[in-house]
Amino acid sequence: MIVSDTRPTPNTFAALRDQLADAAVAFAGMPGAAGDILTGMVDDVDRALSERLEIFPVCHHSPASGLAMVRRLREKQPRVIYLELCEDMRPLLDELRNCRLPVALQAFATDIEGFPAEWAPLSVVAPITESSAEYQAIAYALDTPGVELVLVDRSTDHVFQWAPEEASETSADGEQPEDDGLHGAAVGIEIGDLRPRFAELEEHLLHHGKVRHWSEWWDQYVEQPLVDADYDTYRQVMVMIGSLFRRLRRGSTVEDEDRERYMWTRMREHLAANDIDPAQVLYVCGAAHAASPVEQFGLESDAAFEISPRSATTWHYGLIPSSHSAIEAQFGLAGGAVSIAAATWAKGLRRGRLQSFRLEGQQGAKKRAKKPPPLPAESEAEVADQLSGFLSRPPVLDPLDEAELLEWSVDIVRLARRNGYLASTADAIAIFETSILLAGLRNRTRPTPYDFQDAAVTCLEKDRVPGRRDVRRLCEILLGGDRIGQVGYAALPPLARDALDRLEPLGLDLSKRTLQRALLDLKANPDLRPCSDLLWLLRRLLPQDALRPIMGSRGLGATSIQESWDIGLGKYQRSLVELGYEGVSVEQVLEQRLRRAVAAPDTTAAVALGAVEDALVYLGSVRLADELGNRAVELLAAERTVDEAPVVLRRIRVLLNYFRSTEAGLPTWCERFVTAGYAHYCTLLPTAFAAEETGPAQVAAMLGFLFGMENLALSLGCDHTQLELAVLQSHPEAPAKVALLWAARFQLGLLTMAELRERCDGMLANPLVLPTVPQYVSGFVQAIDPAPALKPFVVELLSKAFGTLPDTVLLPWLPKLITTLKDQAGDLIPGLVREAGRTFPGALPAVDTFVPPWSVEFTTAATSVAAAPRGPVTELLAAHPTACDALAGLLGVEGGWQEAGPAGNREVTGLLDRFPATAAALAVQLGVSAARS
């Protein structure tokens, strides 16, 4: 086969250059920027086509580029293809044959070095569709013996090295982060971003083109004219458009130019190292890069470019599923644009009788003849000026394809009826006629898919959408739908394959994107227990919708005997793939994440306790739990705020209850956590009571920790006096905190019930204090946790308020009480309601005779009280009356001691006489010196 020299002669575009220069002068009145732009475009085309290395300009996911690529590969049959794609992604291309397109090449890094920490994790994706020119080049190179495919763009590490510090902003070449379900927050790499970054130009084009968005303009005025164009016309037009948008682009082009220097440097190095004839090479790049002005452009250039070394960041590579909608969202295309491009691609193949390239063995690929039909040899020919004719003649419009339009109209009506619309044959006729009418209004002979879509919305859309999809979405489905790719089993990382293998006993096809129900009877089939453990692990690591437990739960010391799951791993395959970048097993990934969580500089003791719980629930690792628990002790001692005190209290209670139920008992770190927490919260208690930024919930949680764990703390060596001093030093001003302080003093015995009742009665009687009573009540309700004995008193307080306050005070006061209780103590209200249920009568007739317990007057009138029998107990109490006196004062019981009568229970005294050792040991322990009678 003879390869032609497709370089133009020096004067090929001279006439066009002069014509455009004269047009610019006629338009502007004098030479200026317009003339420079127009003549510069021609110079760029001339320069690109004069290069010895054949440059193939493309646009991202353009069917015209894909069709031109198929034709050129069949004609030229190059031996080397240079492709504008990150050079370190080359090993991934061989795995494409195990996937169903569209998919995306991904580079991922969690542990980064040399980049700002807030950028982590780093992710770069490069979507691949069957209609894209880059995929056609890849499929040709990988399945054709003797053809070498070389990626020449900068590495993924350089993507972020050259990125601006504001990583969240869109870069200069279509690389922008996005938050789509399939690509995630990844930087997108595309070949050929041909969208003008000049808002006024784009608005002008859309207005005069009578289109709504850029994707429709591009399809109408670039894609359709170039679909059947010859190769020379395609190259010249694409380079011209790339040059135009590059010259009109605002902002810095430093990164673009560095990429071009990088690619040309790599290509010259490869050509020199392998002694390759440039005539056998094809360079595939974006159209804007084909019109590059850098001094390194071309094989004749000897300008050097120093490539900086990569950072120490460890990159992981893999394939993730993609979809048309994900590509549209990532690169700012209109909804349905990629689906319409795929339909145009399929139609172009049929009309041109072309056979596209597909990797052998690829999922979804149809079996085709191994040997393509013989190609005619190409003779040497010089490139002629095709731009002049293309720019001067009106576009060749396709004739109306009535059969295709009629089929669309009938099919959309049928699809609309399936989705709840009241559509009929008359609507199909209306859509057909309206599509032709809209195309005529927009100067089109043949209605485009966008015209048909607008007509369908006009004729079918009503005041509401009866189903889940509107008519515009139904048109996208009709024209090709949102194709979703899939990564094959062989192309998955080891972790993902291991997870699928371990879930195989469930008997489900986990590659499906639909939800599948799994029923696990773990009692009848204990062999499914490992599957259950893995499902809970994956639920902890993957998005919540990937795995949803319908029945069953997992907690500390609790497992289910039956479980039911909705499994959607096929839909969330990307997340499963990215887990494989973090480790070789799911257990290792969770362990690493827990360690990173507690080692982060901004972590807290509450986070560390949550990590301990996860280590026990999901991994069953006591060793890891001890390690994380020791870190929790350090974090608690170093905290200077009590913002997360409620979370700390809840989690340490759960852990203490769990460890107490185990054979080994409390671990050492738990004891250290309790002692450190007791001292820590005692120290911060006065400050928390006084600080305005500390809420009542945090103070109540601190008191709950101190009072709830006081016995354990005292047994481990803590001093009760420290708590008393902390309470005495507290002087709050907020009403809710004042109520908490009263509750704490009551719990410590520093305030009797009578005194507390007297203070609250005075509060209800004071008109100036009444507006703040809801806050006092909120404080008392939150005090129920550290002081459970206050439940009856809170019921009493509310009953007195509702029973004594007049309506003029109570009605304005009631909404504030409800909102305050809901916001500050919502989780404690159920316990208060149960206490009220125990206090008040349960039947309506008993209400009239009900006497509130707090209204009964306790008197010390003399009553006939039987003398207490004499014995060791009465003698012990009489010898040490302090404890009884304190308890009586705490309970509000008044009275004195009575004389002990004769022993009335001989069974007890007889038992003590026969076995005196226990009583004697107790007496020694209590320091009793008196002899037992």
CSV table of C-alpha atoms in Angstrom, one decimal, residues 347-547:
chain,number,residue,atom,x,y,z
A,347,LYS,CA,-26.9,6.0,11.2
A,348,GLY,CA,-23.6,7.2,9.7
A,349,LEU,CA,-22.2,3.6,9.8
A,350,ARG,CA,-25.3,2.3,8.0
A,351,ARG,CA,-25.4,5.1,5.4
A,352,GLY,CA,-21.7,4.9,4.7
A,353,ARG,CA,-21.6,1.1,4.8
A,354,LEU,CA,-18.7,1.3,7.3
A,355,GLN,CA,-17.5,-1.3,9.6
A,356,SER,CA,-16.4,0.1,12.9
A,357,PHE,CA,-13.6,-1.3,15.0
A,358,ARG,CA,-14.4,-3.2,18.2
A,359,LEU,CA,-12.2,-5.1,20.5
A,360,GLU,CA,-12.4,-8.9,20.2
A,361,GLY,CA,-14.3,-10.5,23.1
A,362,GLN,CA,-15.8,-7.2,24.3
A,363,GLN,CA,-19.1,-7.6,26.1
A,364,GLY,CA,-22.0,-6.7,23.9
A,365,ALA,CA,-20.0,-7.0,20.7
A,366,LYS,CA,-21.5,-8.8,17.8
A,367,LYS,CA,-19.4,-11.4,16.0
A,368,ARG,CA,-18.0,-10.0,12.8
A,369,ALA,CA,-15.8,-11.2,10.0
A,370,LYS,CA,-12.2,-11.4,11.2
A,371,LYS,CA,-10.9,-10.0,7.9
A,372,PRO,CA,-12.3,-6.7,6.7
A,373,PRO,CA,-12.9,-6.3,3.0
A,374,PRO,CA,-9.8,-5.4,0.9
A,375,LEU,CA,-9.0,-1.7,0.6
A,376,PRO,CA,-7.9,0.1,-2.5
A,377,ALA,CA,-4.4,1.4,-2.4
A,378,GLU,CA,-4.0,5.1,-1.9
A,379,SER,CA,-2.1,7.1,-4.4
A,380,GLU,CA,0.0,10.1,-3.8
A,381,ALA,CA,-2.1,13.3,-3.9
A,382,GLU,CA,-1.7,16.8,-2.6
A,383,VAL,CA,-4.3,18.3,-0.3
A,384,ALA,CA,-6.4,20.9,-2.0
A,385,ASP,CA,-8.2,23.9,-0.4
A,386,GLN,CA,-11.5,22.4,0.8
A,387,LEU,CA,-12.2,25.3,3.2
A,388,SER,CA,-13.1,27.8,0.6
A,389,GLY,CA,-15.8,25.7,-0.8
A,390,PHE,CA,-17.1,24.6,2.6
A,391,LEU,CA,-17.3,28.1,3.9
A,392,SER,CA,-18.8,29.6,0.7
A,393,ARG,CA,-21.6,27.2,-0.1
A,394,PRO,CA,-24.7,26.6,2.0
A,395,PRO,CA,-24.8,23.4,3.9
A,396,VAL,CA,-26.2,20.4,2.1
A,397,LEU,CA,-29.4,19.6,3.9
A,398,ASP,CA,-30.6,16.1,4.0
A,399,PRO,CA,-34.0,15.4,2.5
A,400,LEU,CA,-36.9,14.7,4.8
A,401,ASP,CA,-36.9,11.1,5.9
A,402,GLU,CA,-40.6,10.7,6.4
A,403,ALA,CA,-40.3,7.0,7.4
A,404,GLU,CA,-37.9,7.8,10.2
A,405,LEU,CA,-39.9,10.7,11.5
A,406,LEU,CA,-43.1,8.8,11.3
A,407,GLU,CA,-41.5,5.9,13.2
A,408,TRP,CA,-40.3,8.3,15.9
A,409,SER,CA,-43.8,9.9,16.2
A,410,VAL,CA,-45.6,6.5,16.6
A,411,ASP,CA,-43.0,5.1,19.0
A,412,ILE,CA,-43.0,8.2,21.3
A,413,VAL,CA,-46.8,8.0,21.6
A,414,ARG,CA,-46.6,4.3,22.4
A,415,LEU,CA,-43.9,5.0,25.0
A,416,ALA,CA,-45.9,7.9,26.5
A,417,ARG,CA,-49.0,5.7,26.9
A,418,ARG,CA,-46.8,3.1,28.8
A,419,ASN,CA,-45.8,5.9,31.2
A,420,GLY,CA,-49.3,7.2,32.0
A,421,TYR,CA,-49.9,9.8,29.3
A,422,LEU,CA,-53.2,10.0,27.6
A,423,ALA,CA,-51.8,9.9,24.1
A,424,SER,CA,-53.5,8.7,20.9
A,425,THR,CA,-52.9,8.4,17.1
A,426,ALA,CA,-53.9,12.0,16.7
A,427,ASP,CA,-51.0,13.0,18.9
A,428,ALA,CA,-48.6,11.0,16.7
A,429,ILE,CA,-49.9,12.9,13.6
A,430,ALA,CA,-49.6,16.2,15.5
A,431,ILE,CA,-46.0,15.4,16.5
A,432,PHE,CA,-45.1,14.6,12.9
A,433,GLU,CA,-46.5,17.8,11.5
A,434,THR,CA,-45.2,20.0,14.3
A,435,SER,CA,-41.6,18.6,13.9
A,436,ILE,CA,-41.7,19.6,10.2
A,437,LEU,CA,-43.1,23.0,11.1
A,438,LEU,CA,-40.4,23.7,13.8
A,439,ALA,CA,-37.7,22.6,11.3
A,440,GLY,CA,-39.0,25.0,8.8
A,441,LEU,CA,-39.1,27.9,11.3
A,442,ARG,CA,-35.5,27.1,12.1
A,443,ASN,CA,-34.4,27.0,8.4
A,444,ARG,CA,-34.0,23.2,8.3
A,445,THR,CA,-35.2,20.9,5.6
A,446,ARG,CA,-35.0,17.8,7.8
A,447,PRO,CA,-36.2,17.9,11.4
A,448,THR,CA,-33.4,17.1,13.8
A,449,PRO,CA,-33.9,15.0,17.0
A,450,TYR,CA,-34.1,18.3,18.9
A,451,ASP,CA,-37.0,19.5,16.7
A,452,PHE,CA,-38.7,16.2,17.3
A,453,GLN,CA,-38.2,16.5,21.0
A,454,ASP,CA,-39.7,19.9,21.1
A,455,ALA,CA,-42.6,18.8,19.1
A,456,ALA,CA,-43.3,15.9,21.4
A,457,VAL,CA,-43.2,18.1,24.4
A,458,THR,CA,-45.6,20.6,22.8
A,459,CYS,CA,-48.1,17.9,21.8
A,460,LEU,CA,-47.9,15.5,24.8
A,461,GLU,CA,-46.8,17.4,27.9
A,462,LYS,CA,-49.7,18.2,30.1
A,463,ASP,CA,-50.0,20.2,33.4
A,464,ARG,CA,-48.4,17.3,35.3
A,465,VAL,CA,-46.1,14.3,34.8
A,466,PRO,CA,-48.2,11.2,35.5
A,467,GLY,CA,-45.2,8.9,36.0
A,468,ARG,CA,-41.5,9.1,36.8
A,469,ARG,CA,-40.4,10.4,33.4
A,470,ASP,CA,-41.4,13.5,31.5
A,471,VAL,CA,-41.8,13.6,27.7
A,472,ARG,CA,-38.3,15.0,27.2
A,473,ARG,CA,-36.8,12.1,29.0
A,474,LEU,CA,-39.0,9.7,27.1
A,475,CYS,CA,-37.6,11.2,23.8
A,476,GLU,CA,-34.0,10.6,25.1
A,477,ILE,CA,-34.9,7.0,25.8
A,478,LEU,CA,-36.5,6.6,22.3
A,479,LEU,CA,-33.4,8.0,20.6
A,480,GLY,CA,-31.0,5.7,22.3
A,481,GLY,CA,-31.4,6.1,26.0
A,482,ASP,CA,-28.9,6.5,28.7
A,483,ARG,CA,-26.5,3.7,28.0
A,484,ILE,CA,-24.7,2.6,31.1
A,485,GLY,CA,-21.4,0.7,30.8
A,486,GLN,CA,-20.1,-2.1,33.0
A,487,VAL,CA,-16.7,-3.3,34.0
A,488,GLY,CA,-16.3,-7.0,33.4
A,489,TYR,CA,-15.2,-9.4,36.2
A,490,ALA,CA,-11.8,-9.9,34.8
A,491,ALA,CA,-11.1,-6.1,34.7
A,492,LEU,CA,-12.1,-5.6,38.4
A,493,PRO,CA,-9.5,-5.1,41.1
A,494,PRO,CA,-8.7,-8.0,43.4
A,495,LEU,CA,-10.9,-6.7,46.2
A,496,ALA,CA,-14.0,-6.4,44.0
A,497,ARG,CA,-13.5,-9.9,42.6
A,498,ASP,CA,-13.0,-11.3,46.1
A,499,ALA,CA,-16.2,-9.6,47.4
A,500,LEU,CA,-18.2,-11.0,44.5
A,501,ASP,CA,-16.7,-14.5,45.0
A,502,ARG,CA,-17.6,-14.4,48.7
A,503,LEU,CA,-21.2,-13.4,47.9
A,504,GLU,CA,-21.6,-16.1,45.3
A,505,PRO,CA,-23.5,-18.5,47.8
A,506,LEU,CA,-26.4,-16.0,47.7
A,507,GLY,CA,-27.1,-17.2,44.2
A,508,LEU,CA,-27.6,-13.7,42.7
A,509,ASP,CA,-26.3,-12.1,39.6
A,510,LEU,CA,-24.6,-9.2,41.2
A,511,SER,CA,-23.7,-7.6,37.9
A,512,LYS,CA,-27.3,-6.5,37.3
A,513,ARG,CA,-28.0,-2.8,38.0
A,514,THR,CA,-31.4,-3.6,39.4
A,515,LEU,CA,-32.2,-4.2,43.1
A,516,GLN,CA,-32.2,-7.9,44.0
A,517,ARG,CA,-33.7,-9.3,47.2
A,518,ALA,CA,-31.5,-11.7,49.2
A,519,LEU,CA,-33.1,-13.8,52.0
A,520,LEU,CA,-30.7,-15.3,54.6
A,521,ASP,CA,-32.0,-17.8,57.2
A,522,LEU,CA,-28.8,-17.9,59.3
A,523,LYS,CA,-30.3,-20.4,61.8
A,524,ALA,CA,-31.3,-22.9,59.2
A,525,ASN,CA,-28.3,-22.3,57.0
A,526,PRO,CA,-25.3,-21.1,59.1
A,527,ASP,CA,-23.0,-21.3,56.0
A,528,LEU,CA,-24.5,-18.0,55.0
A,529,ARG,CA,-23.0,-16.2,58.0
A,530,PRO,CA,-19.9,-15.1,56.2
A,531,CYS,CA,-22.1,-13.6,53.5
A,532,SER,CA,-24.0,-11.7,56.2
A,533,ASP,CA,-20.8,-10.4,57.7
A,534,LEU,CA,-19.5,-9.2,54.3
A,535,LEU,CA,-22.8,-7.5,53.5
A,536,TRP,CA,-22.7,-5.5,56.7
A,537,LEU,CA,-19.0,-4.6,56.0
A,538,LEU,CA,-19.9,-3.4,52.5
A,539,ARG,CA,-22.8,-1.4,53.8
A,540,ARG,CA,-20.4,0.3,56.2
A,541,LEU,CA,-18.0,1.2,53.3
A,542,LEU,CA,-20.3,1.7,50.3
A,543,PRO,CA,-23.1,4.3,49.7
A,544,GLN,CA,-26.2,3.5,51.7
A,545,ASP,CA,-28.3,2.7,48.7
A,546,ALA,CA,-25.9,0.0,47.4
A,547,LEU,CA,-27.0,-2.4,50.2
